[in-house]
Amino acid sequence: MTVPNLKQTAKPVKPKTNWSRMDEADNFAKTVKLFRQGKYDEDSFRRFRLQHGAYGTRMTSDYAMVRIKLPAGEIYPHQFEKISQLSEQYSIGNAHFTTRESIQLHWVILEDVSEILRSLAEVGMTSREACGNTVRNVMCSPLAGVCPDEAFDSTPYALATAKFFLRNPMTQALPRKFKFTFTCCEKHGMARIVDVGLIPQTREIDGETQRGFKIFLGGGLGNKSFVGHQLEEFTPEDDLLYTSMAVIRLFDRLGDRTNLARNRLRYLVNEMGWEKFQNLVLKERAVVRATQSVITRLKVDTIPNEVRQPIRISDESGESTPDGYARWLKTNTVKQKQSSYHSVFITLEAGDITSNQLTAIADIIQDFSAEGKARTGFNQNVALRFVHEDDLVKIYSRLLRVGLAKSGALTMTAPIGCSGTTSCNLALTNSHRLAKEIQRKFLDLKLDEDGDLSGSSIKISGCPNACGQHSIATIGFFGGGARVGKDMYPNYQMSLGGRSDGSAMLGEICLRVPAKRVIPVILKIIELFKEHKKSDDTLQSWIHRVVNGNEDSQIKSLNDIKKVLEPLTIPPTKEDDPDFYLDYGSDTSYHTKTGKGECAA
Amino acid sequence: MCCLSGTVKITTDVDSLRSEIRDKSVRVIDVRREADYKQDHITSAVNLPLATLLSDDSPERVLKLVNSMGIDDETRVVVYDDTFGALASRVAWTLEYLGHSDVSLLETTYGNWKSLGLENDSQIPNFQSKEHSMKLQSNILATSDYLESAKTRDDVILIDNRERLNFLEQHIPGAISLPYRTLASDGKILRPKEDMKRLLENRGVTENSEIITYCGSVGTLSGLAYYALKSAGLSNAKLYVRSFKEWKNLQKPTEKQEDASYWDLSAE
């Protein structure tokens, strides 16, 4: 270990991988011109645009959304600064963190996308294959490498997988999008709700520790969601790439290319039946392994990352601990397996962040994270890892100053809301704003401090497609419209009991809740839970028991919950409560209105 | 257009200005607030706060101000601010409109000048007032009436330089959005020429068009855009100096992006 040097500023950590290619920016600009001149047909252009990470925007062809993919969620300070700058130049002065560890710039003029690609290339970032029918951002748990429960750090494997498949000819025209998620452990989850989910594990063979994975296939969230199946007991690390290739080849060959609504891997697995698919994968893998003309390997870089001596400002005598610190510490930080270090989670309102805050994060990483970079998380959030425990008060003060110290990051007061009617063509409701409203209200009520609610989650999608991941939420919602006579109002289908950990299951539909009744309904559920809970119950465990029919109190089933909630959902007349008929963030009467979907995860 | 000939540089680099100051061959105008100016400013600079200019920017008044700063038709003028060039642009444009041809913007802001440790002091320079002529350059000004009729022509491009959210919410029909932040790069108030040309060309803004810029209220952000266009070689540009504020007050038609709650995507 180096001797702490109090005056020296830490040297910036440089990314190991350059994901970009400058020529793609020029090519994009050229292609947009051809398209506008009518020399490129609409369908081909859309495929091209999506392949480069530019997604369509609600009710207009003038604007695009640019999705910047961050393999394994890794992002460096100078990259934060660049995104801050881009958000002011080409977007609406802020950026949006997604549930798949990407960052989106919305309301970008299509003709400006190439300028963004150019700037991204300057800092080694890419939006290539962030959308479209290809391998999407390869995710990795934000706690991989620091999680006390993990067998080993899966990050290098996630990065190597991303590198292998990016721009790989075999992934350029898949039947549909294809997603990998590496995680750290069973508890931190998400491995069973994706096309390929991986949890690191080890086994002992002749006294040697062998690394490998539990691989889950065919899970996924959407209009119809499925939980993935484990391929085999133990997949050794040498078989990781062959297995991935085998699954992609099968999907490429057998996937449904005609029916857009049913062409994800999970439908193929479901229609074929798991055992048959499992068999095919194992056989295909043998073929892949045997027929490589050269040895094809993942380039897994397992050289440990440098852990720098973070800057320590030793004289802080005058500074007192700011209000709210204890609450923030409890709900936003996690102890790492490395002693004395914490991971600090920054929760954003439904993933939105201003350009100034992006710049501030860059500085804060530089000053406090001993690994000199950050990770985007599963919940539209950011994790700063390797923060020394002696620095927690200081980092809290810094975050507080720039409005990034909102508590409840790891609780149900930080709901997920997809972009909804703020920019998505498919959205029926303003799920994005609803998530913000819930967060504001629940933080006011200090629900983040309630230990009984820990481990529970709220997730909201603006339509039946599951970009907001509603089906794995303890309390999930997806949007739709309902009507009283001629008058429409925004409405949500509520499901209960979803989870993505080792006991992964999809939430069960409970009832429809009008948008303006969502908050009272959630509060009523909490009230019911408090009334009927056993002493060591959490909201999650109680709902889980009810949903699975194992509860013995008065509330025994979803139907019992429904009966209690129903009175809250009865529409008032328009005269009595005109606000009921408006969606959040809108003062004009509500109508459902959608355009063509391009699949907006 | 004789007085707008290509020989005048749109921006002046730091070193050129320093040598011009040493040679006493330039009048430097600081457009920041008086209090800021009094604290310190680029050596030899005079102060013309933008607010002072805007309180009455009739040509007669501007002429008096120009004379009082010791500027005649031949004086070389460089303008700077600490607001990414937008305020300086508005003042430079006003001089140009009056008929003064030799005016440039400092390529960087005062804050940056100072952080580079370049010459500054708090001395208020002495000089004699001069006589400037008045040859109004109406070809660089767009009034609301002019804009309304020009807008219908195919060869006219109207550019809105406000932030994107403001544009989505409300804009002059037919305008394209080019937020002022897009114009700068790496410590300079304007991008390098080739970069600017590429950006504009991608957006279909080419020299075959007459281009009119506007912003929120007084023509600062759009003033910067006016110079951005010129820096890319697009000299057929006009500033709608009264901008969107006047347009709305006149109750002329506006347009908005419908059917999307884009404001809720903002983190403010």
Short mmCIF file of N, CA and C in Angstrom, two decimals, chain A residues 26 29 33 58-60 63 82 85 88-96 106-109 111-112 114-115 118 349 352-354 357 419 421-423 430 432-433 436 440 584-586 593, chain B residues 163-168 171 175-187 191 194-204 256-268:
data_model
loop_
_atom_site.label_atom_id
_atom_site.label_comp_id
_atom_site.label_asym_id
_atom_site.label_seq_id
_atom_site.Cartn_x
_atom_site.Cartn_y
_atom_site.Cartn_z
N ASP A 26 -19.50 9.71 -38.87
CA ASP A 26 -19.58 10.24 -40.23
C ASP A 26 -20.61 9.48 -41.05
N ALA A 29 -24.12 10.52 -40.15
CA ALA A 29 -24.50 11.82 -40.73
C ALA A 29 -24.86 11.65 -42.21
N LYS A 33 -28.66 12.14 -44.16
CA LYS A 33 -28.87 12.99 -45.33
C LYS A 33 -29.55 12.22 -46.46
N ARG A 58 -41.71 10.22 -29.31
CA ARG A 58 -43.15 10.31 -29.29
C ARG A 58 -43.71 11.31 -30.31
N MET A 59 -44.49 10.82 -31.21
CA MET A 59 -45.29 11.63 -32.13
C MET A 59 -44.49 12.56 -33.03
N THR A 60 -43.26 12.24 -33.31
CA THR A 60 -42.49 13.09 -34.22
C THR A 60 -41.35 12.30 -34.83
N TYR A 63 -37.19 14.16 -33.96
CA TYR A 63 -36.32 13.96 -32.80
C TYR A 63 -35.98 12.50 -32.59
N LYS A 82 -18.51 14.73 -20.28
CA LYS A 82 -18.90 14.79 -21.68
C LYS A 82 -20.42 14.68 -21.82
N GLN A 85 -22.07 17.92 -20.98
CA GLN A 85 -21.94 18.87 -22.08
C GLN A 85 -22.93 18.53 -23.22
N GLU A 88 -26.53 19.52 -22.61
CA GLU A 88 -26.85 20.94 -22.81
C GLU A 88 -26.87 21.32 -24.28
N GLN A 89 -25.96 20.70 -25.02
CA GLN A 89 -25.86 21.08 -26.43
C GLN A 89 -27.00 20.52 -27.27
N TYR A 90 -27.31 19.26 -27.06
CA TYR A 90 -28.20 18.59 -28.01
C TYR A 90 -29.49 18.07 -27.42
N SER A 91 -29.60 18.13 -26.08
CA SER A 91 -30.80 17.56 -25.47
C SER A 91 -31.48 18.63 -24.64
N ILE A 92 -32.15 18.23 -23.59
CA ILE A 92 -32.96 19.19 -22.83
C ILE A 92 -32.28 19.60 -21.53
N GLY A 93 -30.95 19.55 -21.50
CA GLY A 93 -30.23 20.03 -20.32
C GLY A 93 -30.18 19.02 -19.20
N ASN A 94 -30.63 17.81 -19.48
CA ASN A 94 -30.42 16.75 -18.52
C ASN A 94 -30.37 15.40 -19.21
N ALA A 95 -29.99 14.39 -18.46
CA ALA A 95 -29.87 13.06 -19.02
C ALA A 95 -30.70 12.11 -18.17
N HIS A 96 -30.90 10.91 -18.69
CA HIS A 96 -31.76 9.95 -18.00
C HIS A 96 -31.05 8.60 -17.84
N HIS A 106 -32.62 12.60 -24.47
CA HIS A 106 -33.90 12.65 -25.17
C HIS A 106 -34.06 13.95 -25.96
N TRP A 107 -35.01 13.93 -26.86
CA TRP A 107 -35.35 15.12 -27.64
C TRP A 107 -34.13 15.70 -28.35
N VAL A 108 -33.39 14.78 -28.96
CA VAL A 108 -32.23 15.16 -29.76
C VAL A 108 -32.69 15.25 -31.22
N ILE A 109 -32.29 16.30 -31.91
CA ILE A 109 -32.66 16.42 -33.32
C ILE A 109 -31.89 15.36 -34.11
N GLU A 111 -30.69 15.06 -36.93
CA GLU A 111 -29.50 15.52 -37.65
C GLU A 111 -28.33 15.80 -36.72
N ASP A 112 -28.58 15.91 -35.42
CA ASP A 112 -27.50 16.15 -34.46
C ASP A 112 -26.92 14.87 -33.87
N SER A 114 -25.27 12.47 -35.11
CA SER A 114 -23.89 12.19 -35.52
C SER A 114 -22.90 13.02 -34.71
N GLU A 115 -23.30 14.24 -34.34
CA GLU A 115 -22.40 15.07 -33.51
C GLU A 115 -22.22 14.43 -32.14
N ARG A 118 -19.88 11.48 -32.46
CA ARG A 118 -18.52 11.99 -32.58
C ARG A 118 -17.95 12.34 -31.20
N GLU A 349 -34.55 11.14 -9.36
CA GLU A 349 -36.00 11.05 -9.56
C GLU A 349 -36.27 10.37 -10.89
N ASP A 352 -33.66 10.83 -13.68
CA ASP A 352 -33.32 12.09 -14.33
C ASP A 352 -32.23 12.84 -13.56
N ILE A 353 -31.33 13.44 -14.30
CA ILE A 353 -30.22 14.17 -13.68
C ILE A 353 -29.88 15.39 -14.53
N THR A 354 -29.55 16.50 -13.89
CA THR A 354 -29.25 17.73 -14.65
C THR A 354 -27.79 17.71 -15.12
N GLN A 357 -25.45 18.45 -12.28
CA GLN A 357 -25.24 17.31 -11.39
C GLN A 357 -24.29 16.28 -12.00
N SER A 419 -39.92 6.07 -19.25
CA SER A 419 -40.05 7.45 -19.71
C SER A 419 -41.50 7.84 -20.00
N THR A 421 -45.09 9.01 -21.23
CA THR A 421 -45.49 9.98 -22.25
C THR A 421 -44.54 11.17 -22.34
N THR A 422 -43.44 11.15 -21.57
CA THR A 422 -42.48 12.25 -21.73
C THR A 422 -41.73 12.15 -23.05
N SER A 423 -41.64 10.92 -23.60
CA SER A 423 -40.93 10.82 -24.88
C SER A 423 -41.23 9.54 -25.66
N ASN A 430 -48.34 8.90 -18.05
CA ASN A 430 -47.09 9.56 -17.63
C ASN A 430 -46.53 8.85 -16.39
N HIS A 432 -43.58 8.25 -15.75
CA HIS A 432 -42.35 8.91 -15.30
C HIS A 432 -42.65 9.90 -14.18
N ARG A 433 -43.62 10.73 -14.42
CA ARG A 433 -44.00 11.72 -13.42
C ARG A 433 -44.61 11.05 -12.19
N LYS A 436 -42.03 10.04 -9.82
CA LYS A 436 -41.51 11.19 -9.09
C LYS A 436 -42.47 11.64 -7.98
N ARG A 440 -41.54 11.78 -3.98
CA ARG A 440 -41.65 13.00 -3.17
C ARG A 440 -42.54 12.78 -1.96
N TYR A 584 -50.94 12.99 -14.53
CA TYR A 584 -49.92 13.83 -13.89
C TYR A 584 -49.18 14.63 -14.96
N GLY A 585 -48.91 15.88 -14.65
CA GLY A 585 -48.12 16.71 -15.57
C GLY A 585 -48.89 17.22 -16.77
N SER A 586 -50.22 17.10 -16.74
CA SER A 586 -50.99 17.55 -17.89
C SER A 586 -52.21 18.32 -17.42
N LYS A 593 -52.93 7.93 -26.74
CA LYS A 593 -52.46 8.27 -28.08
C LYS A 593 -51.10 7.60 -28.22
N GLU B 163 -32.94 27.27 -25.18
CA GLU B 163 -32.75 25.87 -24.81
C GLU B 163 -33.88 25.01 -25.39
N ARG B 164 -33.56 23.74 -25.55
CA ARG B 164 -34.48 22.84 -26.23
C ARG B 164 -35.86 22.76 -25.57
N LEU B 165 -35.91 22.73 -24.26
CA LEU B 165 -37.22 22.61 -23.58
C LEU B 165 -38.10 23.82 -23.90
N ASN B 166 -37.49 25.01 -23.91
CA ASN B 166 -38.26 26.21 -24.24
C ASN B 166 -38.78 26.15 -25.67
N PHE B 167 -37.93 25.62 -26.53
CA PHE B 167 -38.34 25.49 -27.93
C PHE B 167 -39.53 24.55 -28.07
N LEU B 168 -39.43 23.40 -27.39
CA LEU B 168 -40.52 22.41 -27.49
C LEU B 168 -41.82 23.03 -26.99
N HIS B 171 -42.59 28.05 -29.89
CA HIS B 171 -41.63 28.71 -30.78
C HIS B 171 -42.35 29.32 -31.97
N ALA B 175 -39.57 27.49 -37.19
CA ALA B 175 -38.20 27.66 -36.72
C ALA B 175 -37.53 26.31 -36.49
N ILE B 176 -36.20 26.27 -36.60
CA ILE B 176 -35.46 25.09 -36.18
C ILE B 176 -34.71 25.42 -34.90
N SER B 177 -34.46 24.39 -34.09
CA SER B 177 -33.87 24.62 -32.77
C SER B 177 -32.36 24.37 -32.81
N LEU B 178 -31.61 25.39 -32.41
CA LEU B 178 -30.16 25.24 -32.30
C LEU B 178 -29.75 25.94 -31.00
N PRO B 179 -29.82 25.21 -29.89
CA PRO B 179 -29.55 25.84 -28.59
C PRO B 179 -28.16 26.49 -28.57
N TYR B 180 -28.08 27.63 -27.89
CA TYR B 180 -26.83 28.41 -27.90
C TYR B 180 -25.64 27.60 -27.39
N ARG B 181 -25.89 26.62 -26.52
CA ARG B 181 -24.80 25.81 -25.99
C ARG B 181 -24.07 25.02 -27.08
N THR B 182 -24.79 24.79 -28.18
CA THR B 182 -24.22 24.01 -29.28
C THR B 182 -23.09 24.76 -29.98
N LEU B 183 -23.06 26.09 -29.79
CA LEU B 183 -22.16 26.90 -30.60
C LEU B 183 -20.73 26.91 -30.08
N ALA B 184 -20.58 26.67 -28.78
CA ALA B 184 -19.26 26.80 -28.17
C ALA B 184 -18.50 25.47 -28.18
N SER B 185 -17.21 25.53 -27.92
CA SER B 185 -16.47 24.29 -27.68
C SER B 185 -15.21 24.60 -26.88
N ASP B 186 -14.88 23.72 -25.99
CA ASP B 186 -13.62 23.72 -25.24
C ASP B 186 -13.05 25.10 -24.92
N GLY B 187 -13.73 25.84 -24.10
CA GLY B 187 -13.16 27.11 -23.63
C GLY B 187 -13.26 28.25 -24.63
N ARG B 191 -17.23 27.33 -31.82
CA ARG B 191 -16.50 26.15 -32.31
C ARG B 191 -15.51 26.55 -33.39
N GLU B 194 -14.49 24.61 -39.07
CA GLU B 194 -14.88 23.37 -39.76
C GLU B 194 -15.96 22.61 -38.98
N ASP B 195 -15.82 22.62 -37.67
CA ASP B 195 -16.81 21.99 -36.79
C ASP B 195 -18.16 22.66 -36.93
N MET B 196 -18.13 23.99 -36.95
CA MET B 196 -19.37 24.76 -37.05
C MET B 196 -20.03 24.49 -38.39
N LYS B 197 -19.20 24.46 -39.44
CA LYS B 197 -19.76 24.22 -40.79
C LYS B 197 -20.44 22.87 -40.86
N ARG B 198 -19.78 21.85 -40.27
CA ARG B 198 -20.33 20.49 -40.32
C ARG B 198 -21.66 20.43 -39.57
N LEU B 199 -21.67 21.03 -38.38
CA LEU B 199 -22.90 21.04 -37.58
C LEU B 199 -24.05 21.69 -38.36
N LEU B 200 -23.76 22.86 -38.96
CA LEU B 200 -24.81 23.59 -39.66
C LEU B 200 -25.24 22.87 -40.93
N GLU B 201 -24.26 22.32 -41.61
CA GLU B 201 -24.57 21.60 -42.84
C GLU B 201 -25.46 20.40 -42.57
N ASN B 202 -25.17 19.66 -41.49
CA ASN B 202 -26.02 18.53 -41.11
C ASN B 202 -27.46 18.99 -40.91
N ARG B 203 -27.61 20.21 -40.39
CA ARG B 203 -28.94 20.72 -40.12
C ARG B 203 -29.57 21.41 -41.33
N GLY B 204 -28.87 21.37 -42.45
CA GLY B 204 -29.42 21.97 -43.66
C GLY B 204 -29.27 23.48 -43.71
N LYS B 256 -46.15 24.56 -30.79
CA LYS B 256 -45.51 23.78 -29.74
C LYS B 256 -45.46 22.31 -30.13
N GLN B 257 -44.60 21.55 -29.46
CA GLN B 257 -44.55 20.11 -29.66
C GLN B 257 -45.70 19.50 -28.88
N GLU B 258 -46.63 18.89 -29.59
CA GLU B 258 -47.84 18.39 -28.93
C GLU B 258 -47.66 16.96 -28.41
N ASP B 259 -48.56 16.56 -27.56
CA ASP B 259 -48.75 15.15 -27.18
C ASP B 259 -47.57 14.52 -26.44
N ALA B 260 -46.76 15.31 -25.76
CA ALA B 260 -45.67 14.71 -25.00
C ALA B 260 -45.41 15.57 -23.76
N SER B 261 -45.22 14.91 -22.63
CA SER B 261 -44.99 15.64 -21.36
C SER B 261 -43.50 15.80 -21.12
N TYR B 262 -42.80 16.41 -22.11
CA TYR B 262 -41.33 16.46 -22.02
C TYR B 262 -40.81 17.17 -20.77
N TRP B 263 -41.57 18.11 -20.23
CA TRP B 263 -41.09 18.82 -19.04
C TRP B 263 -40.86 17.86 -17.87
N ASP B 264 -41.66 16.80 -17.80
CA ASP B 264 -41.52 15.87 -16.68
C ASP B 264 -40.26 15.02 -16.78
N LEU B 265 -39.60 15.09 -17.92
CA LEU B 265 -38.35 14.37 -18.09
C LEU B 265 -37.19 15.19 -17.54
N SER B 266 -37.47 16.45 -17.31
CA SER B 266 -36.40 17.32 -16.83
C SER B 266 -36.20 17.10 -15.33
N ALA B 267 -34.97 17.25 -14.88
CA ALA B 267 -34.68 16.95 -13.47
C ALA B 267 -34.78 18.19 -12.60
N GLU B 268 -35.21 19.30 -13.17
CA GLU B 268 -35.29 20.53 -12.38
C GLU B 268 -36.46 20.45 -11.40
#
